[in-house]
Amino acid sequence: MSSEQDHLKDTDTEARFEFKKEQNAAVKSDKGLTEEVIRMISEDKDEPDWMLERRLRALEQYQNMPMPTDWPGMPDLSGLDVEEIVPYIRPDVDKREGVDDWTELPDEIKDTFDKLGIPEAEKNALSGVGAQYESEVVYQNMQEQWEEKGVIFMNMDRAVQEHPELVKEHFMTTCVPPSDNKFAALHGAVWSGGSFVYVPEGVTVEMPVQAYFRMNSEGMGQFEHTLIIAEEGSEVHYIEGCSAPKYGTHNLHSGGVEVFVGEDAHVQYSTVQNWSKNTYNLNTKRAIVESGGTMEWVSGSMGSKATMLYPCSILKGRGATDTHITIAFAGEGQDIDTGAKVYHNAPETSSTIESKSISKDGGRTNYRGLVHIADGAENSSTAVECDALMFDNESTSDTMPYMEIEESKVDVAHEATVGKIGDEDIFYLQSRGLDDDDAKKMIVAGFIEPITEELPIEYAVELNRLIELEMEGSLG
Amino acid sequence: MARLELNNLHAEVADGDEKILEGVDLEVQSGEIHALMGPNGSGKSTTAKVIAGHPAYEITEGEVLLHLEENEFGDEVEIDEDQRTWDLLDLEPNERAALGIFLGFQYPAEIEGVTMTNFLRTALNAKIEEREELFEEEEGDEEEEDEGFETSPMEGDVDEGEVGVAEFQQILQEKMEQLDMDEKFAQRYLNAGFSGGEKKQNEVLQAAILEPSIAVLDEIDSGLDIDRLQDVSEGINALRDEQGTGILQITHYQRILDYVEPDHVHVMLDGQIAKSGGPELAEKLEDKGYDWVREDVYGTA
């Protein structure tokens, strides 16, 4: 072991690859997430000791926490064998060069890429022509554009090296500590890749900051960590990932997102994701919003076998604002359990949650939300609206809004609608010349319009396209 | 000039055995206005829906034929002799629409998130495309591959023969002016939050844009104030006068017939056309109700 580690330190890529191969076998025989594995990851990234310590502490917490089992109506996670994930982590770390070969991707994903018209460059990235390199280039360009203003946008791994003070202060400390939940703890132990965004006081980043190339090929993309720090009075729109399906040899995605919204700052975090249908998508995303700050979550969740995702805003300062716009699509065999959490911990805070879900062919969607208004958060207001659209009688949709209101001087509104795609609506459009498929697509496109209008056009188009593909069943 | 012909049409509710139409005979030609009147539950709306192809009804007997002329859709589409008569019952609702059938709904659907402009242009292009398929299929044209969005993706791509965004805007604006509609309508969501009157106006607008050969208007006059009734009526008259559309006007009241003067009036009772006549028949109905018709036809009140 130690000789191998020595070997690693002054190795070239090829030798490193060899080393991993050996370790891969070793890990497999030694099931479960072990300290050894975590040390290897950290070593491989040449991380400072403090990060290794955090990983190890997270690992300990992970091992001591039970799997969540007592949530009413929660997705069935019994098919997820966390112990089996470990052997899969290593190959991903190996593949700094990317997924081996485009041709090894499942057909449904290749087809999707073709149908989406994903640019060649991206295909190359996914097919392993140096995604890491490509993504560095992207980051580099962005950096040049904004670095004069002091904006930092880089790979999270690199941020650990180059901005240790900022990372040390904010990384899984106050926002998403590993103790938050079992998958946050897992994430804290094995995280890799992701984005680091820092916007100094008073700076507005006019263009959306996009992490477009961050696919599996970046390495352990499925445990990516995103840390956004927006200082007082700054403004930034971050768009995560691309909407293409991410493909991993392993079937767990457990990302972590932490957003710090300073006083009067404004952060929009948008994501459109489409996972392969064997993926368990279990994430923790949270923002802390100081007084006068605004946090906007916009997310489209597609794909996956089961998703549990509840972006959360903690409205910490007076007059902080939160907006959630979320859309979920569940097809056959899918259980998409998403929602939002908002903690109103200060007076005059406000939140709006708009959740849309579509289920089809026996898929299940669930809105699970929590709005907490603390004692003393007077003159706060919240409005929650959940709309579910079902294609057929086999599909299901649930709404589980929890409201914990401890303050009386507040304004609380909740509205939920569940509807089947109406035969009358379809007939109306058909009578105007649209065929059955186009009529359904038009109704769904209209249904998700509040999301698409929040996104830059290329994302909106891709979201629309993805949903159309899902509806055609052409993703398999 | 097109002719819609209902022969001995029998229909019942698809998932029950309630008979609703019991032998309807009716003919409507382009350029004519027919009023179809009758008490509630007599089968008027069902007749309209069956013509358009509503899936809730099962046709147990009879036929719905549409006869077209050689140049029904202008000079660009020449219709072969053996394609001039269609049994609508064999066709999907959108195919019927492509052949020139339009149904104006009594209660139009509200579709959130879909702007009027987007919807109407999509419908217009869908109709053009479907028409091509219906009439050119036999020449063995290969189906075109969907190559994705190439131009303006939010609006869809513009293929050859399609009406583009700019061109469509102009058509829409013109038709809306004719109907005295606020231009803001173009960006509103289809029928969402429209008042009753606005919805009816919108139905007429759609007919004006889609230029059907035969328009069946189901109680387009219900819930309209007098000003709006006049607007809607002008729109209907324009359909006939400018586009030569044949109109089947379903109504309870004489009122609209003061503005849209029918060539023929039919009274429907118990799923059949019980009596037909000229405009004077409608006036008589207004005065005397339907009972005398029943008496006249069945010998009972």
PDB file of N, CA and C in Angstrom, chain B residues 158-186:
ATOM      1  N   VAL B 158     -39.047  26.398 -39.625  1.00  0.00           N
ATOM      2  CA  VAL B 158     -39.878  26.746 -40.771  1.00  0.00           C
ATOM      3  C   VAL B 158     -39.476  25.869 -41.956  1.00  0.00           C
ATOM      4  N   ASP B 159     -40.361  24.980 -42.304  1.00  0.00           N
ATOM      5  CA  ASP B 159     -40.122  24.147 -43.473  1.00  0.00           C
ATOM      6  C   ASP B 159     -40.678  24.846 -44.697  1.00  0.00           C
ATOM      7  N   GLU B 160     -40.334  24.286 -45.811  1.00  0.00           N
ATOM      8  CA  GLU B 160     -40.867  24.834 -47.051  1.00  0.00           C
ATOM      9  C   GLU B 160     -42.393  24.716 -47.029  1.00  0.00           C
ATOM     10  N   GLY B 161     -43.058  25.767 -47.453  1.00  0.00           N
ATOM     11  CA  GLY B 161     -44.510  25.717 -47.489  1.00  0.00           C
ATOM     12  C   GLY B 161     -45.163  26.111 -46.182  1.00  0.00           C
ATOM     13  N   GLU B 162     -44.360  26.223 -45.131  1.00  0.00           N
ATOM     14  CA  GLU B 162     -44.941  26.622 -43.852  1.00  0.00           C
ATOM     15  C   GLU B 162     -45.089  28.135 -43.764  1.00  0.00           C
ATOM     16  N   VAL B 163     -46.013  28.524 -42.915  1.00  0.00           N
ATOM     17  CA  VAL B 163     -46.173  29.943 -42.673  1.00  0.00           C
ATOM     18  C   VAL B 163     -45.194  30.347 -41.574  1.00  0.00           C
ATOM     19  N   GLY B 164     -44.316  31.250 -41.891  1.00  0.00           N
ATOM     20  CA  GLY B 164     -43.299  31.684 -40.930  1.00  0.00           C
ATOM     21  C   GLY B 164     -43.863  32.644 -39.907  1.00  0.00           C
ATOM     22  N   VAL B 165     -43.039  32.935 -38.917  1.00  0.00           N
ATOM     23  CA  VAL B 165     -43.489  33.759 -37.796  1.00  0.00           C
ATOM     24  C   VAL B 165     -43.938  35.154 -38.254  1.00  0.00           C
ATOM     25  N   ALA B 166     -43.102  35.777 -39.054  1.00  0.00           N
ATOM     26  CA  ALA B 166     -43.407  37.152 -39.470  1.00  0.00           C
ATOM     27  C   ALA B 166     -44.677  37.198 -40.337  1.00  0.00           C
ATOM     28  N   GLU B 167     -44.716  36.275 -41.278  1.00  0.00           N
ATOM     29  CA  GLU B 167     -45.868  36.227 -42.180  1.00  0.00           C
ATOM     30  C   GLU B 167     -47.145  36.001 -41.379  1.00  0.00           C
ATOM     31  N   PHE B 168     -47.031  35.102 -40.397  1.00  0.00           N
ATOM     32  CA  PHE B 168     -48.210  34.780 -39.616  1.00  0.00           C
ATOM     33  C   PHE B 168     -48.684  35.969 -38.785  1.00  0.00           C
ATOM     34  N   GLN B 169     -47.708  36.683 -38.199  1.00  0.00           N
ATOM     35  CA  GLN B 169     -48.065  37.854 -37.399  1.00  0.00           C
ATOM     36  C   GLN B 169     -48.983  38.789 -38.174  1.00  0.00           C
ATOM     37  N   GLN B 170     -48.643  38.935 -39.448  1.00  0.00           N
ATOM     38  CA  GLN B 170     -49.406  39.849 -40.284  1.00  0.00           C
ATOM     39  C   GLN B 170     -50.843  39.348 -40.494  1.00  0.00           C
ATOM     40  N   ILE B 171     -50.943  38.042 -40.787  1.00  0.00           N
ATOM     41  CA  ILE B 171     -52.271  37.446 -40.975  1.00  0.00           C
ATOM     42  C   ILE B 171     -53.105  37.631 -39.709  1.00  0.00           C
ATOM     43  N   LEU B 172     -52.469  37.324 -38.591  1.00  0.00           N
ATOM     44  CA  LEU B 172     -53.182  37.377 -37.322  1.00  0.00           C
ATOM     45  C   LEU B 172     -53.670  38.797 -37.015  1.00  0.00           C
ATOM     46  N   GLN B 173     -52.762  39.729 -37.212  1.00  0.00           N
ATOM     47  CA  GLN B 173     -53.087  41.122 -36.919  1.00  0.00           C
ATOM     48  C   GLN B 173     -54.288  41.594 -37.749  1.00  0.00           C
ATOM     49  N   GLU B 174     -54.247  41.245 -38.999  1.00  0.00           N
ATOM     50  CA  GLU B 174     -55.312  41.629 -39.921  1.00  0.00           C
ATOM     51  C   GLU B 174     -56.665  41.073 -39.478  1.00  0.00           C
ATOM     52  N   LYS B 175     -56.660  39.775 -39.168  1.00  0.00           N
ATOM     53  CA  LYS B 175     -57.921  39.122 -38.785  1.00  0.00           C
ATOM     54  C   LYS B 175     -58.423  39.664 -37.451  1.00  0.00           C
ATOM     55  N   MET B 176     -57.510  39.979 -36.572  1.00  0.00           N
ATOM     56  CA  MET B 176     -57.945  40.503 -35.287  1.00  0.00           C
ATOM     57  C   MET B 176     -58.550  41.884 -35.418  1.00  0.00           C
ATOM     58  N   GLU B 177     -57.990  42.658 -36.323  1.00  0.00           N
ATOM     59  CA  GLU B 177     -58.563  43.979 -36.571  1.00  0.00           C
ATOM     60  C   GLU B 177     -59.983  43.857 -37.117  1.00  0.00           C
ATOM     61  N   GLN B 178     -60.135  42.919 -38.037  1.00  0.00           N
ATOM     62  CA  GLN B 178     -61.466  42.707 -38.604  1.00  0.00           C
ATOM     63  C   GLN B 178     -62.495  42.385 -37.532  1.00  0.00           C
ATOM     64  N   LEU B 179     -62.055  41.601 -36.552  1.00  0.00           N
ATOM     65  CA  LEU B 179     -62.980  41.175 -35.505  1.00  0.00           C
ATOM     66  C   LEU B 179     -62.998  42.138 -34.331  1.00  0.00           C
ATOM     67  N   ASP B 180     -62.273  43.256 -34.491  1.00  0.00           N
ATOM     68  CA  ASP B 180     -62.225  44.264 -33.457  1.00  0.00           C
ATOM     69  C   ASP B 180     -61.676  43.703 -32.144  1.00  0.00           C
ATOM     70  N   MET B 181     -60.638  42.881 -32.262  1.00  0.00           N
ATOM     71  CA  MET B 181     -60.029  42.294 -31.067  1.00  0.00           C
ATOM     72  C   MET B 181     -58.776  43.083 -30.700  1.00  0.00           C
ATOM     73  N   ASP B 182     -58.568  43.206 -29.404  1.00  0.00           N
ATOM     74  CA  ASP B 182     -57.378  43.886 -28.916  1.00  0.00           C
ATOM     75  C   ASP B 182     -56.127  43.100 -29.310  1.00  0.00           C
ATOM     76  N   GLU B 183     -55.102  43.814 -29.745  1.00  0.00           N
ATOM     77  CA  GLU B 183     -53.908  43.096 -30.211  1.00  0.00           C
ATOM     78  C   GLU B 183     -53.185  42.338 -29.086  1.00  0.00           C
ATOM     79  N   LYS B 184     -53.524  42.704 -27.859  1.00  0.00           N
ATOM     80  CA  LYS B 184     -52.918  41.983 -26.723  1.00  0.00           C
ATOM     81  C   LYS B 184     -53.292  40.500 -26.725  1.00  0.00           C
ATOM     82  N   PHE B 185     -54.421  40.182 -27.385  1.00  0.00           N
ATOM     83  CA  PHE B 185     -54.856  38.794 -27.453  1.00  0.00           C
ATOM     84  C   PHE B 185     -53.781  37.862 -27.979  1.00  0.00           C
ATOM     85  N   ALA B 186     -52.998  38.380 -28.905  1.00  0.00           N
ATOM     86  CA  ALA B 186     -52.010  37.544 -29.580  1.00  0.00           C
ATOM     87  C   ALA B 186     -51.037  36.915 -28.605  1.00  0.00           C
TER      88      ALA B 186
END
